[in-house]
PDB file of C-alpha atoms and ligand atoms in Angstrom:
ATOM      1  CA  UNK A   1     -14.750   2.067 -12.308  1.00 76.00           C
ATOM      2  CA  UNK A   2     -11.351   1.777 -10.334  1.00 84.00           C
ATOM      3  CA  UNK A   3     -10.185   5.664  -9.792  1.00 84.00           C
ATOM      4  CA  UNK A   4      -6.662   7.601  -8.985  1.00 85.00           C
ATOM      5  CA  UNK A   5      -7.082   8.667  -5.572  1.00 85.00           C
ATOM      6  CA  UNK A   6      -4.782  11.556  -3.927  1.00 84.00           C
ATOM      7  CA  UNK A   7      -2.155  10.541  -1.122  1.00 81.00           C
ATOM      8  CA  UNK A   8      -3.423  12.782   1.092  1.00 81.00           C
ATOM      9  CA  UNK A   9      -7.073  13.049   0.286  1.00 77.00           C
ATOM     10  CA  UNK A  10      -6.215  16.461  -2.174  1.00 82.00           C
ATOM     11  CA  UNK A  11      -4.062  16.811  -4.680  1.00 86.00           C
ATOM     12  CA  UNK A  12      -2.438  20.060  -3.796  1.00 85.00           C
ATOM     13  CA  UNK A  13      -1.592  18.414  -0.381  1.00 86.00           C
ATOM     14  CA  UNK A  14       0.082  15.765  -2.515  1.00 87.00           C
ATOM     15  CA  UNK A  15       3.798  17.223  -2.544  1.00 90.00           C
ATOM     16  CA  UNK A  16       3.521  17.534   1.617  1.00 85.00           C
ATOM     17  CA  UNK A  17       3.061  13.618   1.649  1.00 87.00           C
ATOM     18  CA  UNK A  18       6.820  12.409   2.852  1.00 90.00           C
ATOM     19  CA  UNK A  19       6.322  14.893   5.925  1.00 88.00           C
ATOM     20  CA  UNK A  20       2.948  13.728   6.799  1.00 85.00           C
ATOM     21  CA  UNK A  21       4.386  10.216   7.119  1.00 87.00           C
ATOM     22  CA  UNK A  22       7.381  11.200   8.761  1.00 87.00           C
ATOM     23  CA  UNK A  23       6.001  13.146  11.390  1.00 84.00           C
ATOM     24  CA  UNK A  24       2.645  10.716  12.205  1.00 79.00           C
ATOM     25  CA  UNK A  25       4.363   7.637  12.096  1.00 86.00           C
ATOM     26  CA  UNK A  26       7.494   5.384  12.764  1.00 92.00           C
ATOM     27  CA  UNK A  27       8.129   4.962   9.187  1.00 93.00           C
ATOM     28  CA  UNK A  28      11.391   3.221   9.160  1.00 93.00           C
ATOM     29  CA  UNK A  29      10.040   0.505  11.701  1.00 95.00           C
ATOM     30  CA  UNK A  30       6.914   0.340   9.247  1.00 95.00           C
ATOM     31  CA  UNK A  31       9.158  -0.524   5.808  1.00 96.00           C
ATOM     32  CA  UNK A  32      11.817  -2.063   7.523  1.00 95.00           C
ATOM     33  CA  UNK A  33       9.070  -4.668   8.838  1.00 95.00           C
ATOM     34  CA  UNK A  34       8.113  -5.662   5.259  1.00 97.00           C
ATOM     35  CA  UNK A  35      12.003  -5.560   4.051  1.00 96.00           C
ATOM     36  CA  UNK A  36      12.648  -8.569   6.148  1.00 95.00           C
ATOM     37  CA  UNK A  37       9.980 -10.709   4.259  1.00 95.00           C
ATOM     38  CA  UNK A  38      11.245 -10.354   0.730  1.00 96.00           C
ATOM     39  CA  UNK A  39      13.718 -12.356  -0.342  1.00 94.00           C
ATOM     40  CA  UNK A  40      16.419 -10.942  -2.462  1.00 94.00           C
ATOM     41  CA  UNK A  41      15.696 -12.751  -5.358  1.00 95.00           C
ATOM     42  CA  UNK A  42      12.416 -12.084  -5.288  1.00 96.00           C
ATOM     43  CA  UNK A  43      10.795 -10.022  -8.445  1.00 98.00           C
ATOM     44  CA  UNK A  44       8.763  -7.114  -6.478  1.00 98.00           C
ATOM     45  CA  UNK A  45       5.972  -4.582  -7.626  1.00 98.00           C
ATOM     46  CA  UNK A  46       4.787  -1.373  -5.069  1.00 98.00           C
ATOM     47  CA  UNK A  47       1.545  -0.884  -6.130  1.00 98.00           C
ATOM     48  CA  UNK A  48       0.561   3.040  -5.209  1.00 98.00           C
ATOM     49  CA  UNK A  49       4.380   3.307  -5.381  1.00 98.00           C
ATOM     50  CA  UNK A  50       4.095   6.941  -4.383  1.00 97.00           C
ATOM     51  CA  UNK A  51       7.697   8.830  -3.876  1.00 97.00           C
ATOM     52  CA  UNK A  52       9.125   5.444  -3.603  1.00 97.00           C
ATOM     53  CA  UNK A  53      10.531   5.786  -0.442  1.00 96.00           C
ATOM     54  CA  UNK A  54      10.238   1.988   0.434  1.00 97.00           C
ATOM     55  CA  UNK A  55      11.474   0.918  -3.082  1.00 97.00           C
ATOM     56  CA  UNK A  56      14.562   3.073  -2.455  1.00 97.00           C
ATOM     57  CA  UNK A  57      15.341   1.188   0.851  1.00 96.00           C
ATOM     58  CA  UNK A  58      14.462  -1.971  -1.104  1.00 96.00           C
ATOM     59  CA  UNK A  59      16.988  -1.199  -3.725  1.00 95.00           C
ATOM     60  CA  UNK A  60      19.545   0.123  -1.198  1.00 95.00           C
ATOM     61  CA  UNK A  61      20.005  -2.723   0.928  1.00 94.00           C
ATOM     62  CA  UNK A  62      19.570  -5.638  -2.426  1.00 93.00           C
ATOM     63  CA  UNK A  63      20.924  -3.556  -5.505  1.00 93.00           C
ATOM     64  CA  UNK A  64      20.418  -6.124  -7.823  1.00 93.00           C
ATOM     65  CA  UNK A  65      16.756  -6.921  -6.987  1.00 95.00           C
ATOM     66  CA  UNK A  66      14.090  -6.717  -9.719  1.00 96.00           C
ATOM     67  CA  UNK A  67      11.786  -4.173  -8.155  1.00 97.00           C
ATOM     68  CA  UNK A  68       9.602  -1.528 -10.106  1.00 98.00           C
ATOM     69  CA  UNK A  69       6.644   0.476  -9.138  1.00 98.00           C
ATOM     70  CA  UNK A  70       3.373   1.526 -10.106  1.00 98.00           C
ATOM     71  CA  UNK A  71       0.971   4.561  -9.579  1.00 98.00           C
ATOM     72  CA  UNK A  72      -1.489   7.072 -11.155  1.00 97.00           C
ATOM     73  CA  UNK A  73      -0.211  10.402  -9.732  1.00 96.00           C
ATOM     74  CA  UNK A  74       2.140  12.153 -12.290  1.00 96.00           C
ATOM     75  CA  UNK A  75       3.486  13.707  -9.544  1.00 96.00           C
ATOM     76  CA  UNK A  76       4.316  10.826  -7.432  1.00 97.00           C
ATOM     77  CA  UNK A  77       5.649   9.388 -10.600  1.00 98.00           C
ATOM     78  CA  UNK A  78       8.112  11.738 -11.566  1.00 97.00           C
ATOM     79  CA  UNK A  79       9.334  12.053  -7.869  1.00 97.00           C
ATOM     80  CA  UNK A  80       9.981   8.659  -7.590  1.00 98.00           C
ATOM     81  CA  UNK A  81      11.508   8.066 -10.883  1.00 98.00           C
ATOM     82  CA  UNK A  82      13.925  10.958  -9.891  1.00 97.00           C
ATOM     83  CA  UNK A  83      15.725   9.277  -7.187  1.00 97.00           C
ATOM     84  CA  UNK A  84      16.064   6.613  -9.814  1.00 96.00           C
ATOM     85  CA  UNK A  85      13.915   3.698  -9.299  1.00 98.00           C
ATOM     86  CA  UNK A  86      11.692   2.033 -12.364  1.00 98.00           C
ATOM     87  CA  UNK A  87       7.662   3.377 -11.810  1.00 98.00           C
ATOM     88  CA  UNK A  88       5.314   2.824 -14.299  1.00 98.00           C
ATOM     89  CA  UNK A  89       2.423   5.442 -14.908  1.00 98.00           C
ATOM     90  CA  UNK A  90      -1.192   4.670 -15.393  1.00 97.00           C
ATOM     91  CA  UNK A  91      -4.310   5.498 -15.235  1.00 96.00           C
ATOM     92  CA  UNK A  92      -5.900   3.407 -13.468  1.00 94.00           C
ATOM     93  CA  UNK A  93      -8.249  -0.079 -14.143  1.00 95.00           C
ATOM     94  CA  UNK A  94      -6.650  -3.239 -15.415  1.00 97.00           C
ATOM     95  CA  UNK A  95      -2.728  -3.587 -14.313  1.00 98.00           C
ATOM     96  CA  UNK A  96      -0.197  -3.201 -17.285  1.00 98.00           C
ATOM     97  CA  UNK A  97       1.598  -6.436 -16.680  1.00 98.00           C
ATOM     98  CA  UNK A  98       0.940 -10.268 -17.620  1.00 98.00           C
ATOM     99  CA  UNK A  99      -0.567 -13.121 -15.643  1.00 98.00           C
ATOM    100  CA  UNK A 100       1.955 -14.318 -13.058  1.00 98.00           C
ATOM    101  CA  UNK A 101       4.774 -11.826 -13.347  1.00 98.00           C
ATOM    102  CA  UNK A 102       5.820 -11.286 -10.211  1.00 98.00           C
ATOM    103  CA  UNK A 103       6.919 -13.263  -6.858  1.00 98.00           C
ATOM    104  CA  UNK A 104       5.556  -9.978  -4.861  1.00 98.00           C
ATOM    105  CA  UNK A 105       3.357  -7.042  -5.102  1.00 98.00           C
ATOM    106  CA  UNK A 106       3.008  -4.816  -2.197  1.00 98.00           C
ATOM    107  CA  UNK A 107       0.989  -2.027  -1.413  1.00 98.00           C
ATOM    108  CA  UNK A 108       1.003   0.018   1.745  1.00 97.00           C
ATOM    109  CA  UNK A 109      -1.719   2.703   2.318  1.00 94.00           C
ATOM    110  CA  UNK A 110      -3.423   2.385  -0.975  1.00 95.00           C
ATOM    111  CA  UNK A 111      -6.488   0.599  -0.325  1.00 94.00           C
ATOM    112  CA  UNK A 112      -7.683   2.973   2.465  1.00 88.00           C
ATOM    113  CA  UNK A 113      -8.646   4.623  -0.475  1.00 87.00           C
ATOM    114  CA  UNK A 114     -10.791   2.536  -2.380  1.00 90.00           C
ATOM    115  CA  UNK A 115     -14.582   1.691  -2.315  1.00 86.00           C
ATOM    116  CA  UNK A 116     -15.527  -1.865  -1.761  1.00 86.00           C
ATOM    117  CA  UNK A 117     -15.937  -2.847  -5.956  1.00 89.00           C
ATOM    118  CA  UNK A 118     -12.144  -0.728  -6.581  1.00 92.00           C
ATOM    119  CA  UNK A 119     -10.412  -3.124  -3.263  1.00 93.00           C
ATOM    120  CA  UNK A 120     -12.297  -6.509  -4.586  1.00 94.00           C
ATOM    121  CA  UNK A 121     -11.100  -5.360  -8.304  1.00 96.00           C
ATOM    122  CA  UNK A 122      -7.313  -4.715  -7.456  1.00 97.00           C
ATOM    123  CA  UNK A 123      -7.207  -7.765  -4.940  1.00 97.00           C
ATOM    124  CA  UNK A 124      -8.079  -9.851  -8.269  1.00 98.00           C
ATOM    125  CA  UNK A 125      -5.841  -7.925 -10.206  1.00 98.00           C
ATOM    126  CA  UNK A 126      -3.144  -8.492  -7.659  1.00 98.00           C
ATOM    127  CA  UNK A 127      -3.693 -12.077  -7.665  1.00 98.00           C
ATOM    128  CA  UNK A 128      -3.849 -12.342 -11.721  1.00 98.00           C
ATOM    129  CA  UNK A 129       0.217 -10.772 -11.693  1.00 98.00           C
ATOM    130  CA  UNK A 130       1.099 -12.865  -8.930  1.00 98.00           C
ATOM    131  CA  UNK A 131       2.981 -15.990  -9.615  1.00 98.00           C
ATOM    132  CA  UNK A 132       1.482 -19.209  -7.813  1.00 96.00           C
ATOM    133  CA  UNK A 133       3.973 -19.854  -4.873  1.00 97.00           C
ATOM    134  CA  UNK A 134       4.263 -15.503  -4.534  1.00 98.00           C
ATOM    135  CA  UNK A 135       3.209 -13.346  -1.765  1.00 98.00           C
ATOM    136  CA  UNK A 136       0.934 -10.126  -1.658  1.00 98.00           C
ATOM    137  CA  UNK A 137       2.169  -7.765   1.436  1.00 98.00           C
ATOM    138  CA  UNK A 138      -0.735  -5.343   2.050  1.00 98.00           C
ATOM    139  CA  UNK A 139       0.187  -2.410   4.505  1.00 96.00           C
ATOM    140  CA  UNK A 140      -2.554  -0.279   6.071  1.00 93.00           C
ATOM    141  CA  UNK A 141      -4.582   1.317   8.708  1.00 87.00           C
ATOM    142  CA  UNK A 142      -6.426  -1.169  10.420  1.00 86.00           C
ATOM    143  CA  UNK A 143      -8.767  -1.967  13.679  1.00 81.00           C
ATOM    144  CA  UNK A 144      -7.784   0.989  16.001  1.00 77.00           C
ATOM    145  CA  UNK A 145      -6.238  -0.068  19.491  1.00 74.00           C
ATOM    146  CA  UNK A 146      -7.950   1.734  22.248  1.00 74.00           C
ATOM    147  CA  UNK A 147     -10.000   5.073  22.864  1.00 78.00           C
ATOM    148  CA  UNK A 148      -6.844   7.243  22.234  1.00 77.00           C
ATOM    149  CA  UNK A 149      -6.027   5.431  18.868  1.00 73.00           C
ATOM    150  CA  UNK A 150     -10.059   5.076  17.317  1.00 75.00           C
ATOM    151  CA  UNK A 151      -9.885   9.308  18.266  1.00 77.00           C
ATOM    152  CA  UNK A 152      -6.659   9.488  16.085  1.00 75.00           C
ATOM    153  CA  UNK A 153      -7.975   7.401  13.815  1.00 72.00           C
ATOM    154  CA  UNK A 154     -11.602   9.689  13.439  1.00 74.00           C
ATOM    155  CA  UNK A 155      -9.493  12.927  13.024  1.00 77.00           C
ATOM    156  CA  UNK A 156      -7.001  11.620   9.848  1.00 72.00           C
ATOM    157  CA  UNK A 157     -10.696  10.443   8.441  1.00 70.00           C
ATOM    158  CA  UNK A 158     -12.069  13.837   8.778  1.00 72.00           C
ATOM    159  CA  UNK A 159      -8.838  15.328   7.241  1.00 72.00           C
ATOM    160  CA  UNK A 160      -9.170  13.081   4.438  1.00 65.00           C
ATOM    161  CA  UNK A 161     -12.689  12.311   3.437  1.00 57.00           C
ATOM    162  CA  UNK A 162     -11.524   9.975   0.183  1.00 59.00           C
ATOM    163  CA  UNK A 163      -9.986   7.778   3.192  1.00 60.00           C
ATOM    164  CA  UNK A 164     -12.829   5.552   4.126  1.00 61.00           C
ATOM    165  CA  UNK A 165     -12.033   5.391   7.416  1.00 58.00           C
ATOM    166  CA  UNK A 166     -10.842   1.896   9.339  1.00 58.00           C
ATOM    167  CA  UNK A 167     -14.510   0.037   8.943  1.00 60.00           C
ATOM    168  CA  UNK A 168     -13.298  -1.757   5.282  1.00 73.00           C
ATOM    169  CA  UNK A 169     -10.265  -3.261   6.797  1.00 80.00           C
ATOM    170  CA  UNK A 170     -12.509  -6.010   8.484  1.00 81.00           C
ATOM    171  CA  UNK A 171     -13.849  -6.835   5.212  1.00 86.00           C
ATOM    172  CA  UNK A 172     -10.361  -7.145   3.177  1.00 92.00           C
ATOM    173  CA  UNK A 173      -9.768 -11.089   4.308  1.00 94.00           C
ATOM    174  CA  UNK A 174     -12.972 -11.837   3.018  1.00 93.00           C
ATOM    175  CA  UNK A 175     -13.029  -9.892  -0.363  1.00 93.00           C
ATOM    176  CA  UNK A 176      -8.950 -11.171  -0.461  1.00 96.00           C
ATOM    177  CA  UNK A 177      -9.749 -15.118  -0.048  1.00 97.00           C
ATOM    178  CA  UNK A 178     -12.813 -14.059  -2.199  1.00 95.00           C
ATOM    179  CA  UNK A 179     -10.600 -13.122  -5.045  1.00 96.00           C
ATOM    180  CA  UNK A 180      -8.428 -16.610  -5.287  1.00 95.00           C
ATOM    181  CA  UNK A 181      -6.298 -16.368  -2.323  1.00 98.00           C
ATOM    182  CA  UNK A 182      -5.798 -19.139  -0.458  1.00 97.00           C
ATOM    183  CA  UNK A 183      -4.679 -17.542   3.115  1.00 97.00           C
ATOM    184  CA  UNK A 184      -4.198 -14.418   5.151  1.00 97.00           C
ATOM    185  CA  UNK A 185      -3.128 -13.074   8.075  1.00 96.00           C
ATOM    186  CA  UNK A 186      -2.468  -9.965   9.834  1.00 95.00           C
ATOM    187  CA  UNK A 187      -0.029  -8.827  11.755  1.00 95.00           C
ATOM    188  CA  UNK A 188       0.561  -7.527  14.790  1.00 92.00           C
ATOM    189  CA  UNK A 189      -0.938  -3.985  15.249  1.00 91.00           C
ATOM    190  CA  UNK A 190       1.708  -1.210  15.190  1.00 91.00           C
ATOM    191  CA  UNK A 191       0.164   2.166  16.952  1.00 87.00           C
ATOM    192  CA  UNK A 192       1.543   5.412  15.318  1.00 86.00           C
ATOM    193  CA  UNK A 193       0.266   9.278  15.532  1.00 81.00           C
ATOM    194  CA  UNK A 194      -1.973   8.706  12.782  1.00 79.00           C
ATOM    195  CA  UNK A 195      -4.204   5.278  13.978  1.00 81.00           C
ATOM    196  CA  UNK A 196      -2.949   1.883  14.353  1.00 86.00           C
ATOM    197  CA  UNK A 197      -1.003   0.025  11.392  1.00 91.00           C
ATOM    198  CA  UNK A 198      -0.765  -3.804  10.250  1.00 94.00           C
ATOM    199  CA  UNK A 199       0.357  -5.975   7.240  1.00 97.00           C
ATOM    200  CA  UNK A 200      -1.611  -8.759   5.721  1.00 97.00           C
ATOM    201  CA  UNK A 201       0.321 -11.454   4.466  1.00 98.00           C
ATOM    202  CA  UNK A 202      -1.739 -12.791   1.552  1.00 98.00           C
ATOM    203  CA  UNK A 203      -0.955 -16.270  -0.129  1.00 98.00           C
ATOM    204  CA  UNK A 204      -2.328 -17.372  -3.160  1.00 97.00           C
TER     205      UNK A 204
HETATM  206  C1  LIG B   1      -1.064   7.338   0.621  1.00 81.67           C
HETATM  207  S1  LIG B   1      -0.082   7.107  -0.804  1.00 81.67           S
HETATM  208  C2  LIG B   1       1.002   5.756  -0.357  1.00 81.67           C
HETATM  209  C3  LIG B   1       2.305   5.801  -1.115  1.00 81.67           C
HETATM  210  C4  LIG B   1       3.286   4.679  -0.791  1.00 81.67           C
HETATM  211  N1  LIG B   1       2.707   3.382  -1.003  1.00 81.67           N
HETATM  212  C5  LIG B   1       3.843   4.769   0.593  1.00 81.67           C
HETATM  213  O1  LIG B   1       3.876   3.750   1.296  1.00 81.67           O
HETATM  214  O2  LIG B   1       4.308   5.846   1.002  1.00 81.67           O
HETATM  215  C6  LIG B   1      -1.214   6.298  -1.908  1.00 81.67           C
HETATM  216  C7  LIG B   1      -0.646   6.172  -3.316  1.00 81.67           C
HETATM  217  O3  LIG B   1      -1.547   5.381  -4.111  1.00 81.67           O
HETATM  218  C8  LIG B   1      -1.648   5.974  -5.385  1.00 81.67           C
HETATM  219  N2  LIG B   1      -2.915   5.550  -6.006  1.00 81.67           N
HETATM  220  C9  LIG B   1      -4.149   6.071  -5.849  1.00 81.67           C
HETATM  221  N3  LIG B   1      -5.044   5.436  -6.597  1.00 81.67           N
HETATM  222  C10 LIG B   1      -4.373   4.435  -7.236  1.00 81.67           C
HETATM  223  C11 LIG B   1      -4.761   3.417  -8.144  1.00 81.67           C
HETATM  224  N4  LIG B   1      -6.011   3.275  -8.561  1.00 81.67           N
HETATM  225  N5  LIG B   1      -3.793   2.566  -8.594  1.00 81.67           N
HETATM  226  C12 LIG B   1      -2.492   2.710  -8.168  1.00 81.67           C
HETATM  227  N6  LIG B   1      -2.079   3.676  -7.325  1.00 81.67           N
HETATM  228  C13 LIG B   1      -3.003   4.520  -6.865  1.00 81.67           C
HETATM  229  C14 LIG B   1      -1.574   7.473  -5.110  1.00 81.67           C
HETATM  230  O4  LIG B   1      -1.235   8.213  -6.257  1.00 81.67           O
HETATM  231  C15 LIG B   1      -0.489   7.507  -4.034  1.00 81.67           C
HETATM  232  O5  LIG B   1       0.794   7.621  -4.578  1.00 81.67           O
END
């Protein structure tokens, strides 16, 4: 049964998430990256919105894009919906929206979190909302680069036991194509504090 899983592996480490990121990685680099391959008119759901730090960018440089959010952490919620962006609440399991709403979901450092059935579930999920010709942008940890990077990569694991380390990230093309997508690829690695970052670009 698909869970709510903390940002930062505990909930009372939850409110310390927007320094975490901005000391262990290049986080403007990171968003900006996935800016550049939505297209203005483009309807958008952040699933795992969390603060909504990349919807706010979103917003700020197209203010008249649809965009809206989604997450199970009252806290993130609230924090979000405070600097004014649209984030629905829920509580996890089947996504509140209709077949084929939207030309883009994207979700960046959510599925580190889930066990294989929760990433095959959303992926399917994901794909249900997603109109036919739209695009899902997955954002994670992935296959660490080097000795320095698969050490950096053990430590945040140990930190945060609900992350399941970098192993299920070589099984996500599979379970992705295996839930009605047609294509994916990855991107080029990105090496931060914290262990070594891609996108997936997946196409239904
Ligand atoms: C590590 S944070 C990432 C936040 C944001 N995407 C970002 O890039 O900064 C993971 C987020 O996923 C949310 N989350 C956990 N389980 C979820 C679920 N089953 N469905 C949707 N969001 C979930 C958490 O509440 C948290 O806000």
């Amino acid at each position: 049964m698909p869970s709510s899983h903390p940002a930062l592996g505990y909930a009372f480490l939850t409110p310390f998430y927007e320094w975490a990121i901005w000391l262990g990685v290049p986080e403007k680099k990171i968003r900006r990256m996935l800016m550049e391959h939505l297209k203005p008119e483009d309807s958008v759901l952040d699933f795992g919105s969390g603060t909504g730090t990349f919807l706010k960018e979103l917003l700020a440089a197209n203010p008249s894009q649809s965009i809206r959010g989604l997450d199970t952490d009252p806290y993130m919620v609230k924090t979000a919906r405070k600097k004014g962006l649209t984030v629905d609440y829920y509580t996890a399991g089947n996504l509140p929206y209709p077949d084929q709403k939207f030309d883009a979901v994207t979700s960046t450092w959510v599925f580190q979190h889930f066990s294989a059935e929760e990433a095959l579930f959303y992926f399917q999920e994901i794909r249900r909302i997603l109109k036919p010709d739209g695009v899902f942008w997955l954002g994670d940890w992935g296959p660490s680069q080097g000795r320095v990077q698969t050490m950096l990569g053990k430590i945040v694991h140990w930190i945060d036991p609900t992350q399941n380390g970098f192993g299920p990230a070589n099984y996500w093309p599979e379970w992705i194509l295996k839930s009605g997508f047609r294509t994916v690829t990855r991107s080029e690695p990105i090496k931060t504090r914290l262990g070594t970052f891609y996108y997936w670009q997946c196409l239904p």
